C-alpha atoms as one frame of an Amber mdcrd trajectory, in Angstrom:
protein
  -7.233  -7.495 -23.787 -10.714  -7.368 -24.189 -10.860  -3.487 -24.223  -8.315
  -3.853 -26.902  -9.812  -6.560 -29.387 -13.118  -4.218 -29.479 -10.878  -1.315
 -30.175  -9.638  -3.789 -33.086 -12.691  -4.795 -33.980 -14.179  -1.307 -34.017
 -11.222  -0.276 -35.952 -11.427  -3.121 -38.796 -15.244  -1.887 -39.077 -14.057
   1.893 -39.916 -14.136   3.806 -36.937 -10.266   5.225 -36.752 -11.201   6.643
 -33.469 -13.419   4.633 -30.814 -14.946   6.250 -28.332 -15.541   4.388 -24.615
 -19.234   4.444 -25.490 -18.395   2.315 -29.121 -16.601   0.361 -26.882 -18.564
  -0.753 -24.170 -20.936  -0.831 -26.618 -19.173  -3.762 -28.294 -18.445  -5.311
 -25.080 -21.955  -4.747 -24.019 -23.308  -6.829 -27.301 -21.945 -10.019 -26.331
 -22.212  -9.448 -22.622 -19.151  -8.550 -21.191 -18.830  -5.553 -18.715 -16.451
  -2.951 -19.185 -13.695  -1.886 -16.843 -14.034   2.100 -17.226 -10.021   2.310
 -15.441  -8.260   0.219 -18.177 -10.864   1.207 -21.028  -9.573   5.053 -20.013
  -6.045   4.293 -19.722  -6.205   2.358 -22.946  -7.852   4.984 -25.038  -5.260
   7.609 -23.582  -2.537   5.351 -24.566  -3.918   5.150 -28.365  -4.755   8.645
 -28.184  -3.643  10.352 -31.542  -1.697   6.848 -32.425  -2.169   4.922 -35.823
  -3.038   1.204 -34.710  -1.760  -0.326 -38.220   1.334   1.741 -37.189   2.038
   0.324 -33.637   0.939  -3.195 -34.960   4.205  -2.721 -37.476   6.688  -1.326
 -35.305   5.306  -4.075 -32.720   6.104  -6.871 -35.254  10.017  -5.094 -36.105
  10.524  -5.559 -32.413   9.355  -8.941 -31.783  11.513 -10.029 -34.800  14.680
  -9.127 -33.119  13.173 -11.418 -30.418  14.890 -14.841 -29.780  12.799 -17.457
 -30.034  12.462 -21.255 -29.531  14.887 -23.719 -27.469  18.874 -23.332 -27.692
  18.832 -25.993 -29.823  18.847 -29.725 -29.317  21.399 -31.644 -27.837  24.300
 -32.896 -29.861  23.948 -36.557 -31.673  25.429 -39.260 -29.612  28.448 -40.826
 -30.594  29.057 -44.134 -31.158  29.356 -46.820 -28.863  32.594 -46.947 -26.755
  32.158 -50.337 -26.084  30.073 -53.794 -26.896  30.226 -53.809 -22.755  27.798
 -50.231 -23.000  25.410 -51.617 -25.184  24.578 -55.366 -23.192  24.103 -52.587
 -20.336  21.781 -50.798 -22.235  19.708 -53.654 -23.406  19.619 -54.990 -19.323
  18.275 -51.508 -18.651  15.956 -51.665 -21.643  14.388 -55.217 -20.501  13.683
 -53.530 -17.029  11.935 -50.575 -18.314   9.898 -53.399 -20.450   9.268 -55.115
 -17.170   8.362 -52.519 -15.468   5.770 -50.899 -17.749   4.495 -54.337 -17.848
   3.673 -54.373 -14.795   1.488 -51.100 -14.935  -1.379 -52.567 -16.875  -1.663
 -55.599 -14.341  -3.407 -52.863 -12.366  -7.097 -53.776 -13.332  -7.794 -50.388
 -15.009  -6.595 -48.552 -18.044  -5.994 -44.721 -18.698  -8.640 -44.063 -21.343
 -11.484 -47.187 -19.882
């Protein structure tokens, strides 16, 4: 990635074609060494290549992508019975208890 970005970068300055010299130069300047196998293979990949070009045809294909959850889980409906909801206030008051309980432990998260 790093071989990349200074490609970018090089690119965005108005060099259409970076050498590996402008490159490690780049990488050089804020003192990062260069990897001369993936700063080859890179430039052979780009090689003749418009960068604006794969960057668009990059974003068509990452459209098509799915993204995010399936979706959340359906509403719930309403209460089948009065006998459901004194459970869930039992359950409720235990929870309460039980956090309660956590802060008797002489020390806080964030103290």
């Amino acid at each position: 990635m790093k071989h990349l970005a200074a490609y970018l970068l090089l690119g965005l300055a108005g060099n259409s074609s970076p050498s590996a010299g402008d490159i490690k130069g780049v990488l050089d300047s804020v003192g990062i060494e260069a990897d001369d196998e993936r700063l080859e293979k890179l430039l052979s990949e780009l090689e003749g290549k418009d960068v604006n070009e794969l960057i668009s045809e990059g974003t068509t294909k990452l459209a098509s992508v799915p993204s995010g959850g399936a979706g959340g889980a359906p509403a719930a409906g309403g209460a089948a019975a009065g006998g459901a909801a004194a459970e869930e206030k039992e359950e409720e008051k235990k929870e309460e208890e039980k956090e309660e309980s956590d802060e008797d432990m002489g020390f806080g998260l964030f103290d």
